[in-house]
mmCIF file of C-alpha atoms in Angstrom:
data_model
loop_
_atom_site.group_PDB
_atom_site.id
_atom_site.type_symbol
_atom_site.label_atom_id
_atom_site.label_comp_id
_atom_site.label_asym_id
_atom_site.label_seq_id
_atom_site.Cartn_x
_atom_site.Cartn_y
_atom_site.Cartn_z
ATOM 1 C CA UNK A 28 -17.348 21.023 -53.493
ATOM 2 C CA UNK A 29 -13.886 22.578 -52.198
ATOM 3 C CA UNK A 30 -15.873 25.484 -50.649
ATOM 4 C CA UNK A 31 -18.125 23.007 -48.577
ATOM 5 C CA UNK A 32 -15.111 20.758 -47.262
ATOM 6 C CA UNK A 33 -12.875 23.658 -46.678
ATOM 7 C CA UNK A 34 -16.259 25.776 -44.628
ATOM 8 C CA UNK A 35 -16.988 21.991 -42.790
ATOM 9 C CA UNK A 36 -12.977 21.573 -41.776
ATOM 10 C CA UNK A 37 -13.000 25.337 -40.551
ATOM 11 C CA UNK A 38 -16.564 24.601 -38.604
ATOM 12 C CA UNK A 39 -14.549 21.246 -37.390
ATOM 13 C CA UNK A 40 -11.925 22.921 -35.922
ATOM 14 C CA UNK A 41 -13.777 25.589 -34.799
ATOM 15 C CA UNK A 42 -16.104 23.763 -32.461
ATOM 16 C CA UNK A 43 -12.321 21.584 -31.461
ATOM 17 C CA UNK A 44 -10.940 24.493 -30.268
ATOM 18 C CA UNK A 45 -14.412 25.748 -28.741
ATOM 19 C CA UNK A 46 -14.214 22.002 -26.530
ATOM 20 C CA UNK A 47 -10.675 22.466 -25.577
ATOM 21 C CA UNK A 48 -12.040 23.371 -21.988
ATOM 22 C CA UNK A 49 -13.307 20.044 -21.847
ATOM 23 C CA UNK A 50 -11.293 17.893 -23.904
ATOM 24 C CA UNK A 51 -7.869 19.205 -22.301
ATOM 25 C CA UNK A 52 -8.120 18.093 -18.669
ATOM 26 C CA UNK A 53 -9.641 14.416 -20.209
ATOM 27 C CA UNK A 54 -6.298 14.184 -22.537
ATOM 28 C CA UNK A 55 -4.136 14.692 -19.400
ATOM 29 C CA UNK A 56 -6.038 12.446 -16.903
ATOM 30 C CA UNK A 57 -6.021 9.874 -20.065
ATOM 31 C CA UNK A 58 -1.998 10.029 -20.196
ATOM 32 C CA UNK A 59 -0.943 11.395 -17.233
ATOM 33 C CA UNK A 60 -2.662 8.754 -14.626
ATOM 34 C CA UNK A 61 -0.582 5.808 -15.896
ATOM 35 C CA UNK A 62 2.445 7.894 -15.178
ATOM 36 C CA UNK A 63 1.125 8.450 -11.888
ATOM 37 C CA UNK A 64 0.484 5.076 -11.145
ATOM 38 C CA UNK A 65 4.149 4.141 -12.100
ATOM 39 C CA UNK A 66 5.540 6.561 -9.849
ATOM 40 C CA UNK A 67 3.446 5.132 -6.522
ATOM 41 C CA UNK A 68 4.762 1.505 -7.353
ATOM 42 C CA UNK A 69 8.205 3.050 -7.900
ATOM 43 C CA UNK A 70 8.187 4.816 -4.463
ATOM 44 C CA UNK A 71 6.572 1.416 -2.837
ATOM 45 C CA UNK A 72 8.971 -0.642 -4.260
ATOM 46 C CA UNK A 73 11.937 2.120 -3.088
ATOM 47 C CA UNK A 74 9.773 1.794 0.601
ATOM 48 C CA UNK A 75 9.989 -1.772 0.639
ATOM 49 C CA UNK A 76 13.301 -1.513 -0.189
ATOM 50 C CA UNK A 77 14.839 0.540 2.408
ATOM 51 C CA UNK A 78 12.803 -1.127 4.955
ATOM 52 C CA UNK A 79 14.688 -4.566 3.924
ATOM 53 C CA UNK A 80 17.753 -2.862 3.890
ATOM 54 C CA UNK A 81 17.327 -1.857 7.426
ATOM 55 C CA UNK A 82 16.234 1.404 6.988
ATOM 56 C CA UNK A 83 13.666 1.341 10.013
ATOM 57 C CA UNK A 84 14.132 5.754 10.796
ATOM 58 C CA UNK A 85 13.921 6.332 6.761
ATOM 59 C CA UNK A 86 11.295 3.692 5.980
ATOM 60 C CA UNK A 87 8.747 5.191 8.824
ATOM 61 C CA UNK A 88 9.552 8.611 7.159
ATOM 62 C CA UNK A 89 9.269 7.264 3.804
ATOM 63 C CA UNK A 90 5.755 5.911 4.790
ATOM 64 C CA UNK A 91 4.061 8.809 6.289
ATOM 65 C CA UNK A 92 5.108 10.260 3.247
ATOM 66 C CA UNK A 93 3.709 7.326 0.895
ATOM 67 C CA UNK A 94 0.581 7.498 2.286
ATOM 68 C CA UNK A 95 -0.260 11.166 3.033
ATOM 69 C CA UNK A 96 0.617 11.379 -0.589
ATOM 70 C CA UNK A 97 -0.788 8.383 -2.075
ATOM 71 C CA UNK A 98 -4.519 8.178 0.122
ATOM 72 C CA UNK A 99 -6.164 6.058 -1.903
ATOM 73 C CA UNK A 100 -3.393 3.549 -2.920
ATOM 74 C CA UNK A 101 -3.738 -0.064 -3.444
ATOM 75 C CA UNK A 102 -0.428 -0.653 -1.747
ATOM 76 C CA UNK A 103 -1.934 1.305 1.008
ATOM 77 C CA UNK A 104 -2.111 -1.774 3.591
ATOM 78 C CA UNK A 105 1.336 -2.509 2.597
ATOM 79 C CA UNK A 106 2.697 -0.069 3.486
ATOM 80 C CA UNK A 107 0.774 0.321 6.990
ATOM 81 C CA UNK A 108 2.602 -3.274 7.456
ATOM 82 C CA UNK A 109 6.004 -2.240 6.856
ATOM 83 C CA UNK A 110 5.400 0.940 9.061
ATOM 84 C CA UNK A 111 4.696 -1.111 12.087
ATOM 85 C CA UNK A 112 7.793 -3.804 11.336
ATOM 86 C CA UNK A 113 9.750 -0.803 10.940
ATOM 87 C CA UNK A 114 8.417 0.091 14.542
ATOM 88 C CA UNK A 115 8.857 -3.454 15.545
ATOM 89 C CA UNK A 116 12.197 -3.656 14.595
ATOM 90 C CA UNK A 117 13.183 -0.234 16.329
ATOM 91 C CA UNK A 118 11.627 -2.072 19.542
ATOM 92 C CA UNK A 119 8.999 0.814 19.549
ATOM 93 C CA UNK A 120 6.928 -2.135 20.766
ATOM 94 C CA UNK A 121 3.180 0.360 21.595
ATOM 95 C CA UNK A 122 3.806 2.141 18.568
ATOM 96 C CA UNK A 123 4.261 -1.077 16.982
ATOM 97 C CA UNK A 124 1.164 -2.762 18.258
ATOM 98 C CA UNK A 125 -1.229 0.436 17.628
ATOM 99 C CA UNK A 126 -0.256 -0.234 13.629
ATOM 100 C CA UNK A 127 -0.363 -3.839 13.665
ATOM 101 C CA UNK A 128 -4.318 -3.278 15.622
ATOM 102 C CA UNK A 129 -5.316 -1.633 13.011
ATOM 103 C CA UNK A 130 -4.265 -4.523 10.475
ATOM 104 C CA UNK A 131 -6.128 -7.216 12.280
ATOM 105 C CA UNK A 132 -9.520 -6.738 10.611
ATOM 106 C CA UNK A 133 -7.904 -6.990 7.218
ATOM 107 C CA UNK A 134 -9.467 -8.396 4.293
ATOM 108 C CA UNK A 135 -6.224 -9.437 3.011
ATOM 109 C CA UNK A 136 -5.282 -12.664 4.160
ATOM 110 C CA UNK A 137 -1.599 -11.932 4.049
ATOM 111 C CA UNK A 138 -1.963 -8.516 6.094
ATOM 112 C CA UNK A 139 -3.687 -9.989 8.527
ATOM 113 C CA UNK A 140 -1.684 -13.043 9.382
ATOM 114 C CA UNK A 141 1.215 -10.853 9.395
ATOM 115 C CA UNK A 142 -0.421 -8.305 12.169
ATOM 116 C CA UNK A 143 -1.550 -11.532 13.917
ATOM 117 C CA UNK A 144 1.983 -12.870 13.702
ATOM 118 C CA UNK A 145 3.822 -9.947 14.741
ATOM 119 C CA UNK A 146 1.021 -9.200 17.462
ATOM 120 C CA UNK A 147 2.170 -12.526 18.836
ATOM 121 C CA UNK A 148 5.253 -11.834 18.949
ATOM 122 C CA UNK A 149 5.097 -8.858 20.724
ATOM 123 C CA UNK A 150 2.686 -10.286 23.337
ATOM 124 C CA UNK A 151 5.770 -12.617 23.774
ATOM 125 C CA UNK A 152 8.274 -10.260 24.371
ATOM 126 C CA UNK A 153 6.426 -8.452 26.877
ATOM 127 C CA UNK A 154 5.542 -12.125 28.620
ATOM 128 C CA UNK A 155 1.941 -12.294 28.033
ATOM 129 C CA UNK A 156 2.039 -15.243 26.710
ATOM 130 C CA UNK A 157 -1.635 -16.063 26.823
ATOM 131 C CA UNK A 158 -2.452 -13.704 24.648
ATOM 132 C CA UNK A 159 0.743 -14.964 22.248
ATOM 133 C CA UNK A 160 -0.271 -18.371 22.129
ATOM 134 C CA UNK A 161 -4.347 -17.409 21.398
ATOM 135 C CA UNK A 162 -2.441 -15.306 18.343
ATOM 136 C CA UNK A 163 0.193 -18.070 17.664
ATOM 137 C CA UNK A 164 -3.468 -20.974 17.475
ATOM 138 C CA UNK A 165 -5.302 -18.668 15.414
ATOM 139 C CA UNK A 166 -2.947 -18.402 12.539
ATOM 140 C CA UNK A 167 -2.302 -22.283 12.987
ATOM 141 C CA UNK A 168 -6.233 -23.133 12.175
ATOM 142 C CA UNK A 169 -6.600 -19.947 10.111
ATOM 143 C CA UNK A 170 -3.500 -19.409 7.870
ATOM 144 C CA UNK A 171 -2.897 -20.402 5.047
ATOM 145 C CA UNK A 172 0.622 -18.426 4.217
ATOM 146 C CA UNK A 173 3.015 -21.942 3.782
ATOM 147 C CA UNK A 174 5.724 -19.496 4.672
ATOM 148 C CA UNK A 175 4.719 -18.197 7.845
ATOM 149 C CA UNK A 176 3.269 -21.628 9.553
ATOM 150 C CA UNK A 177 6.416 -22.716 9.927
ATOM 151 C CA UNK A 178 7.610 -19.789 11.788
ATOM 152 C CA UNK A 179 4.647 -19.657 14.351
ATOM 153 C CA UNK A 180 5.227 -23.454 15.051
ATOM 154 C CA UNK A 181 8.945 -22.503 15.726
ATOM 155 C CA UNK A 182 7.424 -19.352 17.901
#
């Protein structure tokens, strides 16, 4: 009986070691993607940080680098956002607008009242004011952010 379970636990760890090929890169997507995952809300949350520390220079830097390294992140849209405040803020006002375009067709209710938002405000400060105020009615029939109606009435 000793001969059988010592010949099945070689064949066992024969046929292990025979897998390794295939069981090694599972083990390290297995432990290594949560790690992964912590760092790209650790660098978002640093990005988010610098940009509300005013940060503007270092944030834009900090998202090119965010997303050319992170393509397929959920905070993806995020970060696109802060990118063109960042602009916004550095009154790179085309720049600004060309990122907060490509926001506008978001499915993400709160990205896309803030590109609307900021949109309008930009139409604003380069007096076309039309274009403001069709911005401005939009998020007043279609918003539902309670903290940003109050700023597009004050707008």
């Amino acid at each position: 009986m000793i001969d059988r379970e010592k010949n099945w636990l070689e064949s066992t760890i024969i046929h292990c070691l025979g897998m390794r090929n295939k069981i090694l890169p599972f083990i390290f997507i297995l432990f290594l993607t949560p790690l992964a995952i912590a760092d790209e809300a650790a660098d978002y949350v640093s990005l988010k940080q610098s940009f509300e520390d005013g940060f503007y220079s270092l944030t834009l830097n900090a998202g090119r680098g965010f997303l050319k390294r992170y393509q397929e992140s959920s905070f993806k849209e995020d970060v696109i956002l802060i990118k063109g405040l960042a602009l916004f803020n550095l009154k790179k006002y085309p720049q600004a607008a060309e990122v907060l375009e490509s926001l506008k067709n978001s499915e993400t209710p709160r990205i896309k009242d803030q590109a609307y938002f900021y949109l309008a405000k930009l139409y604003r400060l380069s007096s076309e004011v039309s274009k403001a105020e069709k911005l401005y009615n939009y998020l007043i029939q279609n918003s539902e952010d309670k903290k940003l109606l109050p700023l597009v009435h004050y707008e």
